[in-house]
Amino acid sequence: MKIYRTSQGIVIESDGQFFLSNNHNWDNYINRDNLYHEVLNEIQSLRPDSDLQSLISTQLQAPINGQEVWASGVTYLRSREARMEESKDSGGGDFYAKVYDADRPELFFKATAARTVGSGEVVLIRRDSKWNVPEPELTLFCTSSGKIVGYTIGNDMSSRDIEGENPLYLPQAKSYDASAALGPCVWVPEHPIALDTEISIQINREGETVFSGNIQINRMKRNLPELASWLFRETSFPNGVFLMTGTGVVPPNEFTLEVGDEVSIRIEGIGELVNIVGMR
Ligand code: DO4
Ligand code: MG
């Protein structure tokens, strides 16, 4: 089932039917280890309402409130190659090669809810960067106990020139206003996501596709519970946390985003996250 956050409340989609929850507290709602079964139970006492479908298209919000967004890095070979290329002049390449093979993954703080946008909203590129890309990433929702109960689509917007100049600039390359997009929903399946699930991205500019790519999550070097368990070492998340799991699709080096581009990321089972690129 899918859980949407809208300005009118929490909407549940199950087997093509839509239900409005009586619960309005997003943080309490999603932070439950038995989320799938509890929501399934809840909808037994709710009446389906097909009008809620239009509510989702007009009043959708990012599926985040009191959670933080964290991100994983260099979890796919393609990401390792891309980072090594972009940082070769600064001598930073070795760090990426080492972290790909190390036990401890690269995990970094990405965004608060205030810096995260939902589907249909604008993601930003920085004024002080000339080389920007979206990063399409399967994103986990982990409850406060560390259990993965849901999944969403994430866009880890990144400034490759800032990151490539010096790995210590990573927080500036990755974390700024509207640098994270999540949505359209939190998908809560009965069983963990299938490893042959495909992530795909398309970037359109003035009606033409200027980049597209795809990858299956089984190409990831690490497994999903492993990433979640490293995140929860010594760090607690009272409202649960979103964890982006890294990108396996990186456009060629000559590509950079432009204002007005439309970035569309699809993950089977979850849906589509669509954002327009802007600059302040
Ligand atoms: O080390 C840089 C960040 C890597 C990243 O965001 C990714 O691999 O997705
Ligand atoms: Mg990333």
Tab-separated table of C-alpha atoms and ligand atoms in Angstrom:
chain	number	residue	atom	x	y	z
A	1	MET	CA	0.000	0.000	0.000
A	2	LYS	CA	0.993	3.619	-0.494
A	3	ILE	CA	0.771	6.422	2.067
A	4	TYR	CA	0.529	10.010	0.825
A	5	ARG	CA	0.881	13.166	2.891
A	6	THR	CA	-1.472	15.910	1.667
A	7	SER	CA	-2.515	19.282	3.036
A	8	GLN	CA	-5.913	17.703	3.856
A	9	GLY	CA	-4.472	14.723	5.730
A	10	ILE	CA	-2.972	11.279	5.276
A	11	VAL	CA	-4.302	9.312	2.293
A	12	ILE	CA	-3.853	5.558	1.944
A	13	GLU	CA	-3.958	3.823	-1.444
A	14	SER	CA	-4.596	0.115	-1.319
A	15	ASP	CA	-5.623	-2.139	-4.238
A	16	GLY	CA	-6.699	0.884	-6.315
A	17	GLN	CA	-8.881	2.320	-3.521
A	18	PHE	CA	-8.225	5.531	-1.594
A	19	PHE	CA	-8.911	6.171	2.102
A	20	LEU	CA	-8.529	9.287	4.298
A	21	SER	CA	-7.034	8.407	7.668
A	22	ASN	CA	-8.522	9.817	10.886
A	23	ASN	CA	-4.990	10.224	12.164
A	24	HIS	CA	-3.395	13.593	11.329
A	25	ASN	CA	-0.047	13.153	13.018
A	26	TRP	CA	2.389	12.115	10.271
A	27	ASP	CA	5.297	11.425	12.609
A	28	ASN	CA	3.323	9.057	14.851
A	29	TYR	CA	1.557	7.536	11.883
A	30	ILE	CA	4.556	6.279	9.967
A	31	ASN	CA	6.839	5.534	12.892
A	32	ARG	CA	5.383	2.077	13.624
A	33	ASP	CA	7.282	-1.198	13.312
A	34	ASN	CA	4.111	-3.038	12.313
A	35	LEU	CA	3.035	-0.315	9.873
A	36	TYR	CA	1.823	-2.571	7.048
A	37	HIS	CA	-0.522	-4.643	9.229
A	38	GLU	CA	-1.731	-1.697	11.296
A	39	VAL	CA	-2.671	0.350	8.213
A	40	LEU	CA	-4.308	-2.705	6.627
A	41	ASN	CA	-6.367	-3.046	9.794
A	42	GLU	CA	-7.194	0.680	9.865
A	43	ILE	CA	-8.643	0.748	6.333
A	44	GLN	CA	-11.127	-2.024	7.224
A	45	SER	CA	-13.063	0.632	9.166
A	46	LEU	CA	-12.692	3.434	6.548
A	47	ARG	CA	-14.868	4.125	3.528
A	48	PRO	CA	-13.070	4.294	0.149
A	49	ASP	CA	-13.367	7.667	-1.593
A	50	SER	CA	-12.351	8.040	-5.249
A	51	ASP	CA	-12.226	11.877	-4.926
A	52	LEU	CA	-9.071	11.440	-2.864
A	53	GLN	CA	-7.185	10.664	-6.063
A	54	SER	CA	-7.544	14.276	-7.226
A	55	LEU	CA	-6.531	15.466	-3.748
A	56	ILE	CA	-3.285	13.585	-4.223
A	57	SER	CA	-2.608	15.326	-7.521
A	58	THR	CA	-3.398	18.845	-6.267
A	59	GLN	CA	-2.489	18.903	-2.544
A	60	LEU	CA	0.450	16.526	-2.319
A	61	GLN	CA	3.229	17.288	0.150
A	62	ALA	CA	6.643	15.740	0.636
A	63	PRO	CA	6.232	12.626	2.837
A	64	ILE	CA	8.336	14.062	5.649
A	65	ASN	CA	7.791	16.167	8.769
A	66	GLY	CA	9.865	15.530	11.881
A	67	GLN	CA	12.331	13.192	10.187
A	68	GLU	CA	15.879	13.852	8.983
A	69	VAL	CA	17.115	12.737	5.576
A	70	TRP	CA	20.452	10.931	5.482
A	71	ALA	CA	22.206	9.583	2.414
A	72	SER	CA	24.615	6.818	1.493
A	73	GLY	CA	27.482	7.353	-0.934
A	74	VAL	CA	29.491	5.240	-3.353
A	75	THR	CA	27.251	2.198	-3.040
A	76	TYR	CA	27.302	1.440	-6.797
A	77	LEU	CA	30.356	1.017	-9.044
A	78	ARG	CA	29.133	3.832	-11.318
A	79	SER	CA	29.141	6.263	-8.403
A	80	ARG	CA	32.674	5.201	-7.426
A	81	GLU	CA	33.914	5.819	-10.996
A	82	ALA	CA	32.167	9.181	-11.278
A	83	ARG	CA	33.561	10.483	-7.947
A	84	MET	CA	37.065	9.314	-8.814
A	85	GLU	CA	36.909	11.183	-12.133
A	86	GLU	CA	35.493	14.400	-10.711
A	87	SER	CA	38.075	14.536	-7.904
A	88	LYS	CA	41.157	13.357	-9.826
A	89	ASP	CA	42.699	16.875	-10.002
A	90	SER	CA	42.270	17.417	-6.271
A	91	GLY	CA	43.812	14.041	-5.406
A	92	GLY	CA	40.611	12.995	-3.646
A	93	GLY	CA	39.994	9.882	-5.797
A	94	ASP	CA	41.506	7.399	-3.343
A	95	PHE	CA	38.914	8.223	-0.705
A	96	TYR	CA	36.116	7.024	-2.965
A	97	ALA	CA	37.957	3.845	-3.992
A	98	LYS	CA	38.617	3.034	-0.321
A	99	VAL	CA	35.087	3.673	0.914
A	100	TYR	CA	33.607	1.450	-1.801
A	101	ASP	CA	35.558	-1.518	-0.383
A	102	ALA	CA	35.503	-0.602	3.314
A	103	ASP	CA	33.205	-2.214	5.898
A	104	ARG	CA	31.934	1.163	7.040
A	105	PRO	CA	29.801	2.830	4.350
A	106	GLU	CA	29.795	6.524	3.539
A	107	LEU	CA	26.722	7.992	5.275
A	108	PHE	CA	26.096	11.706	5.404
A	109	PHE	CA	23.437	14.069	6.700
A	110	LYS	CA	21.455	15.337	3.720
A	111	ALA	CA	18.470	17.455	4.752
A	112	THR	CA	15.785	18.462	7.184
A	113	ALA	CA	12.128	18.521	6.131
A	114	ALA	CA	12.487	22.281	5.509
A	115	ARG	CA	15.125	21.636	2.832
A	116	THR	CA	13.181	18.785	1.219
A	117	VAL	CA	10.599	19.188	-1.546
A	118	GLY	CA	7.912	16.806	-2.754
A	119	SER	CA	6.854	15.676	-6.200
A	120	GLY	CA	5.701	18.599	-8.360
A	121	GLU	CA	7.914	21.114	-6.528
A	122	VAL	CA	11.128	22.874	-7.545
A	123	VAL	CA	14.579	21.470	-6.702
A	124	LEU	CA	17.386	24.026	-6.691
A	125	ILE	CA	20.875	24.180	-8.153
A	126	ARG	CA	23.429	26.422	-6.473
A	127	ARG	CA	24.394	29.800	-7.953
A	128	ASP	CA	28.044	29.118	-7.123
A	129	SER	CA	28.177	25.824	-9.042
A	130	LYS	CA	28.475	25.126	-12.760
A	131	TRP	CA	28.139	21.319	-12.741
A	132	ASN	CA	24.948	19.936	-11.222
A	133	VAL	CA	23.200	16.594	-11.468
A	134	PRO	CA	20.229	14.819	-9.937
A	135	GLU	CA	20.911	11.499	-8.186
A	136	PRO	CA	18.009	9.031	-8.387
A	137	GLU	CA	18.021	6.927	-5.219
A	138	LEU	CA	15.873	4.309	-3.592
A	139	THR	CA	15.139	5.803	-0.171
A	140	LEU	CA	14.332	3.771	2.935
A	141	PHE	CA	12.024	4.813	5.715
A	142	CYS	CA	13.299	3.331	8.981
A	143	THR	CA	11.292	3.582	12.198
A	144	SER	CA	12.891	4.824	15.424
A	145	SER	CA	13.825	1.218	16.233
A	146	GLY	CA	15.775	0.965	12.951
A	147	LYS	CA	13.301	-1.268	11.124
A	148	ILE	CA	12.808	-0.631	7.393
A	149	VAL	CA	9.021	-0.403	6.956
A	150	GLY	CA	8.692	1.679	3.792
A	151	TYR	CA	10.372	3.042	0.703
A	152	THR	CA	10.178	6.235	-1.304
A	153	ILE	CA	11.971	7.820	-4.249
A	154	GLY	CA	14.763	10.271	-3.503
A	155	ASN	CA	16.667	12.820	-5.536
A	156	ASP	CA	20.033	13.666	-3.953
A	157	MET	CA	20.765	16.882	-5.903
A	158	SER	CA	24.529	17.325	-6.140
A	159	SER	CA	27.065	19.936	-7.275
A	160	ARG	CA	29.820	17.869	-8.852
A	161	ASP	CA	32.345	20.701	-9.258
A	162	ILE	CA	32.155	21.663	-5.562
A	163	GLU	CA	32.406	18.039	-4.427
A	164	GLY	CA	35.224	17.351	-6.919
A	165	GLU	CA	37.286	20.355	-5.844
A	166	ASN	CA	37.765	18.884	-2.382
A	167	PRO	CA	35.955	15.984	-0.647
A	168	LEU	CA	35.705	18.185	2.463
A	169	TYR	CA	33.264	20.366	0.522
A	170	LEU	CA	30.748	17.502	0.413
A	171	PRO	CA	28.246	19.152	2.819
A	172	GLN	CA	28.126	22.251	0.593
A	173	ALA	CA	27.796	20.168	-2.580
A	174	LYS	CA	24.956	18.140	-1.124
A	175	SER	CA	23.049	20.129	1.516
A	176	TYR	CA	21.424	23.431	0.681
A	177	ASP	CA	17.847	24.671	0.261
A	178	ALA	CA	15.668	22.342	-1.860
A	179	SER	CA	18.596	19.979	-2.464
A	180	ALA	CA	16.523	16.917	-1.560
A	181	ALA	CA	13.322	15.666	-3.126
A	182	LEU	CA	11.250	12.786	-1.739
A	183	GLY	CA	7.985	11.287	-2.903
A	184	PRO	CA	5.391	10.874	-4.138
A	185	CYS	CA	4.438	8.530	-1.247
A	186	VAL	CA	5.845	6.097	1.262
A	187	TRP	CA	5.307	2.652	-0.194
A	188	VAL	CA	4.677	0.104	2.564
A	189	PRO	CA	4.805	-3.426	1.172
A	190	GLU	CA	4.157	-6.603	3.104
A	191	HIS	CA	7.612	-7.956	2.204
A	192	PRO	CA	10.977	-6.218	1.593
A	193	ILE	CA	11.469	-4.658	-1.848
A	194	ALA	CA	12.527	-7.095	-4.607
A	195	LEU	CA	16.195	-6.779	-5.537
A	196	ASP	CA	15.465	-6.737	-9.272
A	197	THR	CA	13.463	-3.522	-8.812
A	198	GLU	CA	14.475	-0.924	-11.377
A	199	ILE	CA	15.207	2.748	-10.776
A	200	SER	CA	14.984	4.939	-13.871
A	201	ILE	CA	15.510	8.613	-14.567
A	202	GLN	CA	14.639	10.904	-17.439
A	203	ILE	CA	15.643	14.549	-17.774
A	204	ASN	CA	13.628	16.652	-20.223
A	205	ARG	CA	14.614	20.051	-21.568
A	206	GLU	CA	12.236	22.082	-23.722
A	207	GLY	CA	10.269	18.968	-24.636
A	208	GLU	CA	13.311	16.788	-25.458
A	209	THR	CA	14.920	14.072	-23.376
A	210	VAL	CA	18.517	15.115	-22.718
A	211	PHE	CA	19.447	12.205	-20.432
A	212	SER	CA	17.933	8.923	-19.377
A	213	GLY	CA	19.282	5.945	-17.495
A	214	ASN	CA	18.298	3.054	-15.301
A	215	ILE	CA	19.694	0.463	-12.884
A	216	GLN	CA	18.444	-2.399	-10.746
A	217	ILE	CA	18.997	-2.211	-7.001
A	218	ASN	CA	20.756	-5.606	-7.044
A	219	ARG	CA	23.777	-3.746	-8.528
A	220	MET	CA	24.313	-2.109	-5.158
A	221	LYS	CA	27.491	-3.203	-3.372
A	222	ARG	CA	25.811	-3.202	0.049
A	223	ASN	CA	22.483	-4.486	1.276
A	224	LEU	CA	19.694	-2.302	2.633
A	225	PRO	CA	19.568	-3.550	6.272
A	226	GLU	CA	23.371	-3.144	6.410
A	227	LEU	CA	23.090	0.562	5.487
A	228	ALA	CA	20.282	1.090	8.012
A	229	SER	CA	22.180	-0.625	10.805
A	230	TRP	CA	25.281	1.558	10.283
A	231	LEU	CA	23.087	4.661	10.414
A	232	PHE	CA	21.584	3.650	13.750
A	233	ARG	CA	24.969	3.060	15.413
A	234	GLU	CA	25.190	5.699	18.140
A	235	THR	CA	22.527	7.896	16.447
A	236	SER	CA	18.850	7.900	17.383
A	237	PHE	CA	15.887	9.106	15.343
A	238	PRO	CA	12.798	9.624	17.535
A	239	ASN	CA	10.486	10.079	14.518
A	240	GLY	CA	12.238	7.584	12.262
A	241	VAL	CA	14.515	8.604	9.394
A	242	PHE	CA	14.755	8.601	5.605
A	243	LEU	CA	17.932	7.049	4.217
A	244	MET	CA	18.841	7.550	0.544
A	245	THR	CA	20.791	4.500	-0.613
A	246	GLY	CA	23.114	6.024	-3.221
A	247	THR	CA	23.009	6.475	-6.953
A	248	GLY	CA	23.890	3.997	-9.675
A	249	VAL	CA	23.037	6.362	-12.527
A	250	VAL	CA	25.314	9.315	-13.229
A	251	PRO	CA	25.027	11.357	-16.462
A	252	PRO	CA	28.182	11.728	-18.603
A	253	ASN	CA	30.704	14.340	-17.442
A	254	GLU	CA	29.659	16.917	-20.054
A	255	PHE	CA	26.089	16.981	-18.699
A	256	THR	CA	24.858	19.615	-16.280
A	257	LEU	CA	21.325	20.534	-15.242
A	258	GLU	CA	19.791	23.787	-16.458
A	259	VAL	CA	17.029	25.906	-14.964
A	260	GLY	CA	13.682	24.659	-16.313
A	261	ASP	CA	14.781	21.023	-16.751
A	262	GLU	CA	12.236	18.439	-15.664
A	263	VAL	CA	13.675	15.528	-13.664
A	264	SER	CA	11.504	12.458	-13.493
A	265	ILE	CA	12.548	9.442	-11.407
A	266	ARG	CA	10.564	6.210	-11.380
A	267	ILE	CA	10.881	3.188	-9.140
A	268	GLU	CA	8.738	0.149	-9.814
A	269	GLY	CA	6.074	-0.261	-7.130
A	270	ILE	CA	6.526	3.242	-5.705
A	271	GLY	CA	5.643	5.597	-8.576
A	272	GLU	CA	7.221	8.715	-10.040
A	273	LEU	CA	8.961	11.713	-8.459
A	274	VAL	CA	8.881	14.738	-10.775
A	275	ASN	CA	10.634	18.047	-10.122
A	276	ILE	CA	11.494	21.144	-12.107
A	277	VAL	CA	14.986	22.592	-11.654
A	278	GLY	CA	15.251	26.170	-10.433
A	279	MET	CA	17.835	28.643	-9.139
A	280	ARG	CA	17.276	31.498	-6.685
B	1	DO4	O1	30.764	10.812	-1.881
B	1	DO4	C1	29.978	11.425	-2.436
B	1	DO4	C2	28.531	11.221	-2.439
B	1	DO4	C3	28.121	10.012	-3.166
B	1	DO4	C4	26.662	9.909	-3.387
B	1	DO4	O2	25.856	10.760	-3.064
B	1	DO4	C5	26.149	8.709	-4.075
B	1	DO4	O3	26.918	7.791	-4.381
B	1	DO4	O4	24.951	8.662	-4.317
B	2	MG	MG	23.801	10.371	-3.780
